[in-house]
């Protein structure tokens, strides 16, 4: 049974989450329609079929090495089974994408890990302009709704307006915030945050960091320092570090993930702006090359639009659409 | 670097190609695949990649391979010429403000591409040229967006038109324009909120503002790390606001910016400026050719070869080469070679042509040029005998040379030390050299040699 059928049987009973289908509408329109059209156009697996398939995958930012590998595998399969139709090949392809994602790591719990009696710390990292601060607001909203006591630390002391931006969110969400002076050492803000989180018996401390290009060694080292300061202050706490990546990012996303993972261990990735027309194929490339799992994806501007990443639902919404009969 | 540079990939591909004597569909196959991968990993749009590959193939198959150029060198040259003509073209300049007439600029783009930062950088850029600039934020949506621009305006001493976040951005824009005209500003920069190109309401909003304020420049911000969808973004923004150009932001990372270059190719919109850092001064004019080189990652080695062929007297070069190989090189030869290289262009520009050479700062370049002059003065103050036998120089002779050249003894010792290195380099060259040709695979060896000389690119 192909994955599509598997998904169909699965979601035949349970409707996929509403905002997945809606949020990914634009992405899906291009991707799944193009795949369906491809199968219609080329009933047999002709060289043209493979060429167009390659175009579709590349233009979805799936990444060239993964794309070429998927196509090579598919070519092999078509040699083994010369009667493979293009519709079946499409299903095979999605199977392969699914398998290649899953086999890169153990199954993942998306929700943050919590431990009785100590605050969990979540570090938010990323290059400039990916949506770190907005994602922090959305995560704070999510965990506040789950009844957690939340503290934010405004660790971006560099960008103009960054502290104000987080402060506005804190007051809108009615959560507490620790602020440093402009241009203060971010590690000192993290220290203040960690201390306040312990003393105030918070459940979750979310630390904002300034956007940084992954090639700037001194700024990347700063992330390690922030982490060390927190680990020293809260030795018992689970520390999560999320790398935030913009869905419109191309192959540099892989470089970003590699560099940030090297600078300090990542426990997850947040993909933002998935409600645009970008297909977020970078999700697959990053998993393929780094193994880091996507934990949350941003599907819109509303607070509840940051949702848990679910591979089934993602592939389903992206590839199959909501016309599953 | 995240990805192997194309030149590195080429080296391995071309090793296999070395023995072939002409370019064929078959022997190019692997090389073309490598080029394709390199371009796609740089986020060059797939349509552009396809056009590029078919052009290269056509040119390569039709090309005459001359005796002096190997097929791999030939292919490198064809690739280079094609990518420059495809993605390059002329530098496009931004309309500057002029005194006595208000010039309006508008920044648009997706969220997080760097509009606000770039607006401040642009203001700073104009101020340095003596213009009076007013900034205003039309971003009433993102929390603290107005604060961010106000802080930046304050830090560079630019004018700032206040924005009430409960106001309609169209109204703010009109009021800002009025203020700019009344207060005698030369330039007004409108920063807008980030928006998705598929958000109809917000796209209509900027379309209306553009219609009403008629900006002289409507600039689209594109993140250097943008992927394949960037071209669609540019098309959509161009449809609602008549864009006049693109600013590529965040070029200080290791993103190759292939998507921005593709925008130029597929829509004709020129890239006018690039953001190269987080400070307000980090805004530069954009040079497409340099970006094309960044993508190919093999420097402008081709034109270096071309230039060298044109400008170096063949016979002189042959004589020098023979001498070099014989290990009898003299200070005179070193100077002669230095001058040959100097004729090719300034040290800085040559260094940038050589792949693998670390990028030289302006200070480095200046130091290099200065050093060249010192060397010339020192060597010219020696007797012909001393030039051929520098090992005879003792303290008294050095004193004389120092006086004659107006340099110090330390300078002279530096020249002598460099000469030793030069001789060593030449004997290393000899190992590579076969029949007076450069090492195959794109002259990769040169880069390494250049790096060692520290300011001496040969």
XYZ file of C-alpha atoms in Angstrom:
783
model
C 0.000 0.000 0.000
C 1.402 3.356 -0.976
C 1.711 6.098 1.540
C -1.063 8.058 -0.084
C -3.429 5.183 0.509
C -2.128 4.849 4.012
C -2.733 8.531 4.601
C -6.117 8.354 2.994
C -7.131 5.471 5.196
C -5.789 7.254 8.211
C -7.417 10.568 7.502
C -10.512 9.009 6.089
C -11.532 8.542 9.691
C -9.895 11.550 11.212
C -10.003 14.888 9.438
C -6.593 16.525 9.242
C -6.227 19.492 11.496
C -8.097 22.405 10.009
C -5.271 24.925 9.996
C -2.848 22.507 8.359
C -5.003 22.274 5.302
C -5.854 25.955 5.326
C -2.397 27.228 6.212
C -0.713 25.110 3.618
C -3.300 25.887 0.964
C -0.932 28.009 -1.099
C 1.991 25.648 -0.803
C -0.168 22.685 -1.587
C -1.863 24.224 -4.553
C 1.378 24.338 -6.409
C 2.924 21.082 -5.249
C 0.146 18.525 -5.241
C -1.524 19.959 -8.337
C 1.716 19.778 -10.193
C 2.283 16.177 -9.140
C -1.219 15.212 -10.183
C -0.854 17.023 -13.478
C 2.438 15.295 -14.057
C 0.842 11.876 -13.712
C -1.937 12.883 -16.075
C 0.467 14.200 -18.668
C 2.825 11.255 -18.650
C 1.063 7.979 -18.033
C 4.346 6.124 -18.569
C 7.638 6.881 -16.867
C 9.288 8.682 -19.732
C 12.471 10.754 -19.452
C 10.181 13.794 -19.617
C 8.362 12.569 -16.540
C 11.601 12.421 -14.580
C 12.744 15.777 -15.860
C 9.528 17.470 -14.815
C 9.543 15.691 -11.488
C 13.019 17.029 -10.856
C 11.808 20.534 -11.632
C 8.909 20.234 -9.208
C 11.121 19.010 -6.372
C 13.867 21.579 -6.936
C 11.384 24.432 -7.171
C 9.953 23.332 -3.829
C 13.414 23.881 -2.295
C 13.735 20.174 -1.562
C 17.409 20.582 -2.333
C 19.481 19.235 -5.123
C 21.210 16.307 -3.438
C 18.034 14.892 -1.933
C 16.164 15.472 -5.193
C 18.757 13.700 -7.272
C 18.801 10.816 -4.822
C 15.020 10.472 -4.833
C 14.980 10.509 -8.618
C 17.779 7.970 -8.880
C 15.929 5.652 -6.508
C 12.754 6.067 -8.492
C 14.612 5.293 -11.702
C 15.899 2.083 -10.109
C 12.393 1.141 -9.089
C 11.095 1.756 -12.579
C 13.791 -0.515 -13.953
C 12.798 -3.282 -11.562
C 9.181 -2.825 -12.438
C 8.816 -1.637 -16.038
C 5.045 -1.500 -15.709
C 5.122 1.130 -12.985
C 2.665 3.840 -13.906
C 3.366 7.481 -13.205
C 0.552 7.553 -10.655
C 2.169 4.677 -8.787
C 5.537 6.375 -9.118
C 4.119 9.492 -7.476
C 2.991 7.344 -4.570
C 6.399 5.688 -4.411
C 8.018 9.104 -4.309
C 5.965 10.203 -1.338
C 6.752 6.915 0.389
C 10.418 7.587 -0.150
C 10.183 11.117 1.207
C 8.352 9.808 4.235
C 10.841 7.039 4.844
C 13.851 9.262 4.318
C 12.532 11.642 6.949
C 11.594 9.014 9.475
C 14.746 6.934 9.214
C 16.912 9.935 10.066
C 16.025 9.784 13.723
C 13.831 8.372 16.417
C 10.238 9.450 16.702
C 10.004 12.890 18.150
C 7.888 14.414 20.837
C 7.138 17.904 19.607
C 6.030 19.409 22.899
C 8.689 20.872 25.173
C 9.967 18.639 27.904
C 9.178 19.637 31.487
C 10.602 18.405 34.760
C 8.958 18.616 38.140
C 10.225 21.459 40.321
C 12.623 23.151 37.865
C 11.971 25.564 35.025
C 12.482 24.362 31.468
C 14.642 26.711 29.433
C 14.002 27.317 25.756
C 16.612 29.187 23.722
C 15.407 30.688 20.458
C 18.115 31.125 17.846
C 18.385 31.971 14.184
C 19.630 34.308 11.512
C 18.184 37.808 11.202
C 14.559 38.280 10.298
C 13.278 34.705 10.490
C 10.615 35.476 13.092
C 12.211 34.513 16.389
C 10.393 37.090 18.495
C 7.009 36.368 16.962
C 7.542 32.629 17.431
C 8.420 33.237 21.082
C 5.126 35.044 21.513
C 3.279 32.161 19.907
C 5.027 29.552 22.051
C 4.415 31.605 25.198
C 0.753 31.748 24.234
C 0.672 27.995 23.690
C 2.219 27.067 27.025
C 0.336 29.690 28.963
C -2.829 28.057 27.691
C -1.499 24.775 29.058
C -1.313 26.423 32.460
C 2.427 26.997 32.624
C 3.959 29.974 34.410
C 6.096 31.709 31.835
C 9.019 34.112 31.888
C 10.560 35.750 28.826
C 14.132 37.048 28.684
C 14.803 39.782 26.140
C 18.256 38.605 25.102
C 18.328 40.525 21.818
C 20.043 43.603 23.144
C 21.500 44.445 19.749
C 18.740 45.175 17.255
C 16.931 48.462 17.620
C 13.403 47.907 18.895
C 13.877 44.231 19.724
C 13.383 44.597 23.484
C 10.330 46.811 22.930
C 8.889 44.258 20.521
C 9.151 41.430 23.051
C 7.863 43.704 25.850
C 4.749 44.476 23.860
C 4.123 40.767 23.419
C 4.729 40.123 27.117
C 2.134 42.681 28.112
C -0.372 41.487 25.499
C 0.032 37.895 26.650
C 0.261 38.903 30.285
C 3.474 37.031 30.956
C 6.535 38.318 32.822
C 9.672 39.539 31.153
C 13.288 40.176 32.156
C 14.994 42.941 30.221
C 18.597 44.019 29.929
C 19.886 47.444 29.053
C 20.446 48.178 25.355
C 23.751 46.640 24.242
C 24.041 44.722 27.522
C 25.806 41.369 27.325
C 23.100 38.896 26.261
C 24.611 36.297 28.586
C 23.953 38.602 31.524
C 20.301 38.907 30.493
C 20.135 35.123 30.273
C 21.698 34.912 33.729
C 19.129 37.337 35.148
C 16.382 35.355 33.451
C 17.627 32.028 34.792
C 17.931 33.404 38.296
C 14.485 34.977 38.205
C 13.013 31.780 36.749
C 14.390 29.711 39.623
C 13.504 32.158 42.357
C 10.052 32.876 40.966
C 9.257 29.157 40.415
C 8.472 29.567 36.752
C 7.747 26.516 34.585
C 9.227 27.875 31.388
C 11.874 30.461 30.590
C 12.059 31.478 26.927
C 15.237 33.325 26.002
C 15.252 35.513 22.894
C 18.591 35.970 21.143
C 19.706 38.461 18.518
C 19.601 37.318 14.909
C 23.052 36.408 13.664
C 24.583 35.234 10.423
C 25.948 31.753 10.934
C 29.327 32.743 9.514
C 30.137 35.190 12.317
C 32.271 33.093 14.637
C 32.238 35.479 17.606
C 28.459 35.784 17.538
C 28.075 32.032 17.257
C 30.366 31.562 20.247
C 28.142 33.931 22.182
C 25.328 31.350 21.904
C 27.508 28.777 23.613
C 28.227 31.253 26.374
C 24.524 31.989 26.916
C 23.872 28.285 27.175
C 26.715 27.716 29.650
C 25.529 30.543 31.871
C 22.048 29.061 31.970
C 23.282 25.522 32.596
C 25.373 26.752 35.494
C 22.498 28.670 37.022
C 19.905 25.951 36.400
C 21.871 22.679 36.456
C 18.774 20.513 36.838
C 16.723 22.141 34.104
C 15.942 20.649 30.715
C 17.435 23.008 28.135
C 15.839 23.129 24.719
C 17.318 25.102 21.848
C 15.196 25.809 18.789
C 16.583 27.087 15.544
C 14.053 29.244 13.731
C 14.146 29.042 9.948
C 12.120 31.032 7.439
C 10.202 28.783 5.008
C 11.267 30.995 2.114
C 14.893 30.103 2.756
C 16.652 28.199 0.047
C 19.597 25.855 0.373
C 21.332 28.164 2.818
C 18.909 26.806 5.399
C 21.023 23.672 5.535
C 24.122 25.752 6.170
C 22.265 27.622 8.901
C 21.187 24.406 10.598
C 24.690 22.927 10.398
C 26.375 26.002 11.823
C 23.916 26.547 14.656
C 23.990 22.863 15.582
C 27.774 23.037 15.781
C 27.755 26.168 17.917
C 25.467 24.664 20.540
C 23.276 21.569 20.489
C 19.852 22.038 18.873
C 16.842 20.104 20.065
C 14.507 21.235 17.349
C 13.655 23.480 14.461
C 10.787 25.895 13.995
C 9.805 26.695 10.420
C 8.056 30.040 10.112
C 6.010 31.666 7.366
C 4.722 28.398 5.921
C 1.535 30.219 4.956
C 3.232 31.786 1.932
C 3.808 30.050 -1.372
C 7.139 28.546 -0.426
C 6.897 24.805 -0.124
C 9.228 24.496 2.823
C 11.100 21.697 1.071
C 13.930 22.819 3.276
C 12.288 20.755 6.040
C 13.277 17.624 4.159
C 16.773 18.834 3.217
C 17.610 19.816 6.768
C 16.395 16.543 8.139
C 18.321 14.764 5.420
C 21.602 16.505 6.142
C 21.475 17.394 9.838
C 18.934 15.029 11.299
C 17.419 17.817 13.395
C 13.658 17.386 13.703
C 11.127 20.098 12.961
C 9.056 20.587 16.110
C 6.723 23.464 15.212
C 5.660 25.249 12.062
C 4.167 28.717 11.644
C 1.059 28.725 9.470
C -0.191 32.268 9.910
C -0.143 35.457 11.889
C -2.543 34.502 14.650
C -1.245 33.296 18.010
C -2.680 29.822 17.527
C -1.085 29.515 14.081
C 2.092 27.961 15.419
C 1.326 24.262 15.409
C 3.120 21.035 16.178
C 4.874 19.603 13.201
C 3.368 16.335 12.139
C 4.960 14.597 9.191
C 1.809 12.703 8.283
C -0.268 15.815 8.284
C 2.366 17.900 6.573
C 2.810 15.461 3.701
C -0.896 14.859 3.581
C -1.778 18.540 3.415
C 1.089 19.318 1.053
C 0.780 16.412 -1.318
C -2.716 15.100 -1.171
C -4.884 18.086 -0.439
C -8.258 17.859 1.246
C -10.056 15.971 -1.484
C -9.398 12.598 0.087
C -12.358 10.423 -0.622
C 31.695 27.341 3.707
C 28.688 25.165 3.541
C 29.239 23.815 0.113
C 32.290 22.809 -1.771
C 33.098 25.512 -4.218
C 32.563 24.789 -7.837
C 36.269 25.073 -8.503
C 36.928 22.256 -6.041
C 34.323 20.090 -7.728
C 35.773 20.950 -11.089
C 39.227 19.863 -10.060
C 38.102 16.304 -9.562
C 35.937 16.224 -12.652
C 38.612 17.706 -14.822
C 41.268 15.335 -13.613
C 39.406 12.684 -15.521
C 38.970 14.935 -18.521
C 42.596 15.844 -18.867
C 43.459 13.285 -21.467
C 40.628 14.134 -23.833
C 41.474 16.526 -26.584
C 38.087 18.037 -27.277
C 34.783 18.726 -25.607
C 32.109 16.179 -26.391
C 28.609 15.660 -25.134
C 29.851 12.634 -23.216
C 32.933 14.020 -21.519
C 31.096 17.147 -20.477
C 28.232 15.281 -18.879
C 29.721 14.978 -15.430
C 31.093 18.503 -15.430
C 27.720 19.910 -16.408
C 26.050 17.952 -13.646
C 28.468 19.470 -11.154
C 27.737 22.936 -12.492
C 24.043 22.284 -12.165
C 24.404 21.159 -8.560
C 26.552 24.160 -7.691
C 24.085 26.601 -9.219
C 21.107 24.999 -7.525
C 22.854 24.918 -4.178
C 23.358 28.648 -4.648
C 19.581 28.968 -5.110
C 19.823 30.055 -8.705
C 16.349 29.618 -10.129
C 15.881 26.309 -11.901
C 14.682 27.978 -15.088
C 17.852 30.023 -15.191
C 19.964 26.933 -14.522
C 18.383 25.100 -17.432
C 18.914 28.003 -19.795
C 22.486 28.267 -18.644
C 23.303 24.608 -19.132
C 21.876 24.430 -22.601
C 23.788 27.546 -23.635
C 27.030 26.201 -22.253
C 26.554 22.886 -23.981
C 25.853 24.503 -27.299
C 28.851 26.804 -27.097
C 31.166 24.070 -25.889
C 30.263 21.638 -28.673
C 30.711 24.275 -31.304
C 33.962 25.571 -29.929
C 37.328 25.124 -31.501
C 39.822 23.716 -29.061
C 43.166 25.341 -29.581
C 46.482 23.691 -29.002
C 47.362 25.759 -25.994
C 44.124 25.333 -24.062
C 42.951 22.070 -22.569
C 39.269 21.113 -22.898
C 38.763 21.654 -19.187
C 40.185 25.160 -19.347
C 38.004 25.789 -22.338
C 34.888 24.685 -20.479
C 35.715 26.859 -17.491
C 36.024 29.832 -19.758
C 32.729 29.129 -21.490
C 30.966 28.744 -18.157
C 32.423 31.926 -16.889
C 31.473 33.930 -19.963
C 27.952 32.538 -19.908
C 27.266 33.122 -16.254
C 28.520 36.647 -16.496
C 26.376 37.446 -19.479
C 23.384 35.613 -18.048
C 23.439 36.959 -14.547
C 25.739 39.902 -14.835
C 25.294 42.890 -17.044
C 25.872 46.483 -16.172
C 25.826 47.841 -12.677
C 22.608 49.786 -12.116
C 22.759 52.878 -10.062
C 20.264 54.130 -7.587
C 18.647 57.502 -8.228
C 20.291 59.862 -5.768
C 18.391 62.706 -4.131
C 18.971 66.151 -5.564
C 19.005 69.428 -3.698
C 15.828 71.445 -3.932
C 13.585 68.617 -5.075
C 12.157 65.949 -2.801
C 13.054 62.431 -3.884
C 10.931 59.626 -2.431
C 12.036 56.080 -1.725
C 9.842 53.186 -0.710
C 10.999 49.890 0.801
C 8.841 46.814 0.281
C 9.191 43.074 0.789
C 8.322 39.940 2.737
C 8.576 39.895 6.533
C 12.063 39.780 7.938
C 13.968 40.657 4.797
C 15.568 43.743 6.336
C 13.436 46.666 5.188
C 13.739 48.751 8.334
C 17.470 48.236 8.742
C 18.002 48.994 5.060
C 15.852 52.131 5.258
C 18.156 53.462 7.969
C 21.248 52.420 6.023
C 19.948 54.192 2.937
C 19.285 57.345 4.973
C 22.806 57.202 6.353
C 24.205 56.682 2.850
C 22.401 59.813 1.598
C 23.369 61.860 4.629
C 27.018 61.122 4.018
C 26.549 62.657 0.585
C 25.176 65.779 2.230
C 21.453 65.243 1.824
C 18.808 65.885 4.429
C 16.718 62.760 4.972
C 13.330 62.095 6.574
C 12.416 58.556 7.613
C 8.963 57.259 8.378
C 7.508 53.874 9.230
C 4.281 52.724 7.598
C 4.453 49.496 9.597
C 1.532 49.793 11.983
C 1.287 45.999 12.368
C 4.498 44.550 13.780
C 4.941 45.443 17.447
C 7.702 48.016 17.987
C 8.447 48.396 14.266
C 7.989 52.148 14.621
C 10.225 52.181 17.725
C 12.900 50.341 15.790
C 12.992 52.905 12.991
C 12.773 55.832 15.423
C 15.781 54.483 17.365
C 17.741 54.017 14.161
C 16.838 57.495 12.863
C 17.962 58.979 16.146
C 21.239 57.086 16.100
C 22.197 58.489 12.692
C 20.669 61.922 13.251
C 18.087 61.648 10.474
C 14.665 63.244 10.605
C 11.808 61.019 11.758
C 8.139 61.495 11.004
C 6.106 60.064 13.887
C 3.594 57.326 13.205
C 0.501 56.612 15.213
C -0.041 52.848 14.962
C -3.788 53.417 14.898
C -3.501 55.427 11.706
C -3.917 54.212 8.175
C -0.489 53.811 6.511
C -1.761 55.748 3.467
C -2.500 58.720 5.674
C 0.898 58.496 7.386
C 2.663 58.414 4.018
C 0.824 61.485 2.790
C 1.550 63.402 5.993
C 5.204 62.425 5.922
C 5.482 63.677 2.382
C 3.916 66.963 3.373
C 6.335 67.331 6.266
C 9.320 66.452 4.073
C 8.353 69.077 1.502
C 7.615 71.759 4.107
C 10.817 71.192 6.066
C 13.063 71.197 3.037
C 14.178 67.560 3.125
C 15.976 66.189 0.066
C 14.865 62.610 0.546
C 11.906 60.816 2.102
C 12.244 57.120 2.859
C 9.034 55.174 3.436
C 9.498 51.934 5.324
C 6.535 49.592 4.871
C 5.349 46.544 6.801
C 6.471 43.131 5.658
C 3.774 41.234 3.801
C 3.186 38.025 1.900
C 2.807 38.579 -1.818
C -0.431 36.576 -1.691
C -2.015 38.794 0.953
C -4.402 40.727 -1.249
C -5.467 43.366 1.248
C -1.923 44.272 2.193
C -0.719 44.192 -1.405
C -3.490 46.622 -2.332
C -2.364 48.831 0.508
C 1.143 49.320 -0.871
C -0.221 49.592 -4.394
C -2.361 52.521 -3.227
C 0.511 54.177 -1.381
C 2.727 53.836 -4.434
C 0.028 55.306 -6.636
C -0.479 58.265 -4.347
C 3.111 59.036 -3.381
C 4.761 58.094 -6.674
C 8.123 57.072 -5.210
C 11.151 57.745 -7.402
C 12.522 54.414 -6.289
C 10.398 51.483 -5.114
C 12.877 48.951 -3.824
C 12.182 45.295 -3.086
C 14.191 43.667 -0.319
C 15.330 40.140 -1.081
C 17.118 38.065 1.518
C 20.367 36.626 0.159
C 19.287 33.233 1.475
C 15.922 33.241 -0.346
C 14.983 30.078 -2.183
C 13.326 29.164 -5.458
C 10.114 31.070 -4.715
C 11.843 34.475 -4.655
C 11.184 35.069 -8.326
C 7.440 34.714 -7.777
C 7.665 37.136 -4.877
C 9.418 39.693 -7.054
C 6.876 39.298 -9.837
C 3.959 39.822 -7.452
C 5.472 42.925 -5.862
C 6.328 44.284 -9.274
C 2.724 43.826 -10.355
C 1.283 45.821 -7.479
C 4.015 48.408 -7.012
C 6.018 49.325 -10.082
C 9.422 48.361 -8.684
C 12.562 50.170 -9.762
C 15.027 47.740 -8.283
C 16.073 45.203 -5.714
C 18.203 45.383 -2.584
C 19.832 42.105 -1.569
C 20.135 41.905 2.188
C 22.293 39.788 4.491
C 25.031 39.187 1.984
C 27.505 39.036 4.848
C 26.525 35.435 5.553
C 27.503 32.547 3.325
C 24.330 32.574 1.252
C 25.188 32.824 -2.408
C 22.258 35.006 -3.419
C 21.490 32.984 -6.532
C 17.796 33.741 -6.220
C 18.391 37.486 -6.303
C 20.477 37.115 -9.426
C 17.747 35.042 -11.006
C 15.273 37.842 -10.366
C 17.412 40.091 -12.472
C 17.478 37.508 -15.245
C 13.804 36.573 -15.170
C 12.213 39.960 -14.511
C 14.829 42.444 -15.652
C 14.726 44.244 -12.309
C 18.199 45.508 -11.511
C 19.834 44.829 -8.166
C 20.914 48.239 -6.966
C 22.308 47.791 -3.487
C 23.426 45.093 -1.119
C 23.400 44.870 2.651
C 26.636 43.468 3.974
C 26.414 43.761 7.741
C 24.462 44.943 10.736
C 25.945 48.417 11.044
C 24.322 51.420 9.368
C 27.352 51.861 7.126
C 27.041 48.350 5.702
C 25.259 49.172 2.461
C 27.090 48.859 -0.821
C 26.554 49.342 -4.503
C 25.875 45.992 -6.138
C 28.161 44.422 -8.711
C 26.469 41.514 -10.469
C 29.717 40.251 -11.882
C 31.203 39.762 -8.442
C 28.123 37.831 -7.405
C 28.379 35.599 -10.423
C 31.906 34.857 -9.297
C 30.761 34.154 -5.769
C 28.441 31.521 -7.173
C 30.916 29.878 -9.498
C 33.491 30.065 -6.744
C 36.397 29.913 -9.129
C 37.226 33.553 -9.183
C 37.889 35.302 -12.400
C 40.718 32.974 -13.216
C 39.701 33.010 -16.838
C 40.161 36.670 -17.400
C 43.392 36.528 -15.477
C 44.645 34.059 -18.044
C 43.310 36.216 -20.862
C 44.826 39.372 -19.522
C 48.114 37.664 -18.919
C 48.203 36.430 -22.474
C 47.556 39.873 -23.842
C 49.908 41.865 -21.751
C 52.932 39.775 -21.096
C 55.448 39.754 -23.841
C 55.628 36.132 -24.871
C 59.379 36.092 -25.411
C 60.152 37.887 -22.226
C 57.923 35.506 -20.359
C 59.566 32.516 -21.939
C 63.000 33.780 -20.995
C 61.876 34.468 -17.460
C 60.231 31.082 -17.218
C 63.391 29.316 -18.350
C 65.455 31.173 -15.837
C 62.945 30.533 -13.133
C 63.028 26.844 -13.853
C 66.775 26.732 -13.892
C 66.739 28.044 -10.359
C 68.967 30.982 -11.282
C 66.332 33.647 -10.710
C 67.673 37.020 -9.616
C 66.200 40.011 -7.853
C 65.879 41.617 -11.272
C 63.700 38.746 -12.420
C 61.566 39.056 -9.368
C 61.091 42.756 -9.998
C 60.330 42.146 -13.654
C 57.658 39.644 -12.730
C 56.234 41.936 -10.142
C 55.902 44.616 -12.766
C 54.291 42.247 -15.232
C 51.732 41.376 -12.668
C 51.294 45.020 -11.821
C 50.417 45.751 -15.412
C 47.498 43.363 -15.107
C 45.821 45.595 -12.586
C 46.135 46.659 -9.035
C 47.211 44.116 -6.486
C 43.819 44.097 -4.857
C 41.968 43.342 -8.036
C 44.366 40.578 -8.943
C 44.134 38.981 -5.553
C 40.379 38.924 -5.885
C 40.735 37.077 -9.158
C 42.461 34.133 -7.611
C 40.292 31.470 -6.041
C 41.280 30.462 -2.580
C 42.941 33.775 -1.860
C 41.573 35.270 1.314
C 39.670 38.456 0.594
C 41.889 41.483 0.989
C 40.666 44.470 2.928
C 41.349 47.941 1.580
C 44.078 48.291 4.156
C 45.725 45.077 2.950
C 45.581 46.251 -0.632
C 47.123 49.563 0.196
C 49.872 47.845 2.108
C 50.533 45.577 -0.856
C 50.835 48.452 -3.312
C 53.121 50.279 -0.939
C 55.294 47.256 -0.496
C 55.668 46.925 -4.239
C 57.000 50.495 -4.403
C 59.420 49.803 -1.566
C 60.734 46.748 -3.360
C 61.268 48.670 -6.532
C 63.136 51.457 -4.776
C 65.368 49.023 -2.902
C 66.229 46.872 -5.893
C 66.897 49.890 -8.091
C 69.421 51.179 -5.568
C 71.509 48.025 -5.858
C 74.318 47.548 -8.314
C 73.616 45.117 -11.151
C 76.000 42.659 -9.510
C 74.216 42.872 -6.190
C 70.883 42.259 -7.907
C 72.163 39.006 -9.308
C 74.024 37.971 -6.183
C 72.058 39.323 -3.256
C 73.834 36.964 -0.905
C 76.936 39.187 -1.045
C 75.172 42.060 0.700
C 76.759 42.992 4.006
C 75.887 45.654 6.532
C 77.767 48.487 4.824
C 76.213 47.760 1.443
C 72.817 47.603 3.015
C 73.398 50.995 4.601
C 74.287 52.424 1.227
C 71.217 50.941 -0.416
C 69.026 52.188 2.395
C 70.333 55.704 1.925
C 70.020 55.544 -1.830
C 66.454 54.258 -1.775
C 65.245 56.292 1.172
C 64.234 53.034 2.869
C 65.406 51.318 6.062
C 67.634 48.305 6.580
C 64.583 46.421 7.727
C 62.976 47.081 4.338
C 66.022 45.665 2.607
C 65.975 42.560 4.754
C 62.344 42.135 3.920
C 63.118 42.233 0.209
C 65.826 39.628 0.670
C 63.609 37.382 2.707
C 60.885 37.647 0.124
C 63.402 36.778 -2.559
C 64.239 33.564 -0.725
C 60.558 32.715 -0.630
C 60.240 33.565 -4.294
C 63.048 31.193 -5.195
C 61.478 28.454 -3.132
C 58.152 29.076 -4.776
C 59.707 28.850 -8.197
C 61.236 25.487 -7.449
C 57.835 24.298 -6.268
C 56.297 25.606 -9.471
C 58.816 23.572 -11.358
C 57.353 20.425 -9.937
C 53.942 21.301 -11.328
C 55.247 22.513 -14.587
C 55.081 20.301 -17.614
C 56.060 21.855 -20.896
C 55.475 25.394 -19.776
C 51.762 24.908 -19.088
C 49.846 25.692 -15.976
C 48.870 22.774 -13.787
C 45.636 21.297 -15.145
C 42.355 21.641 -13.362
C 41.996 25.353 -13.271
C 45.334 26.620 -12.018
C 44.359 25.735 -8.503
C 47.994 25.732 -7.450
C 48.291 29.428 -8.038
C 45.920 30.266 -5.244
C 48.055 28.473 -2.744
C 51.195 30.167 -3.906
C 49.534 33.528 -3.789
C 48.369 32.955 -0.281
C 51.856 32.299 0.937
C 53.362 35.449 -0.562
C 51.021 37.569 1.497
C 50.513 40.403 -0.933
C 52.369 38.713 -3.757
C 49.925 37.044 -5.990
C 52.333 35.102 -8.132
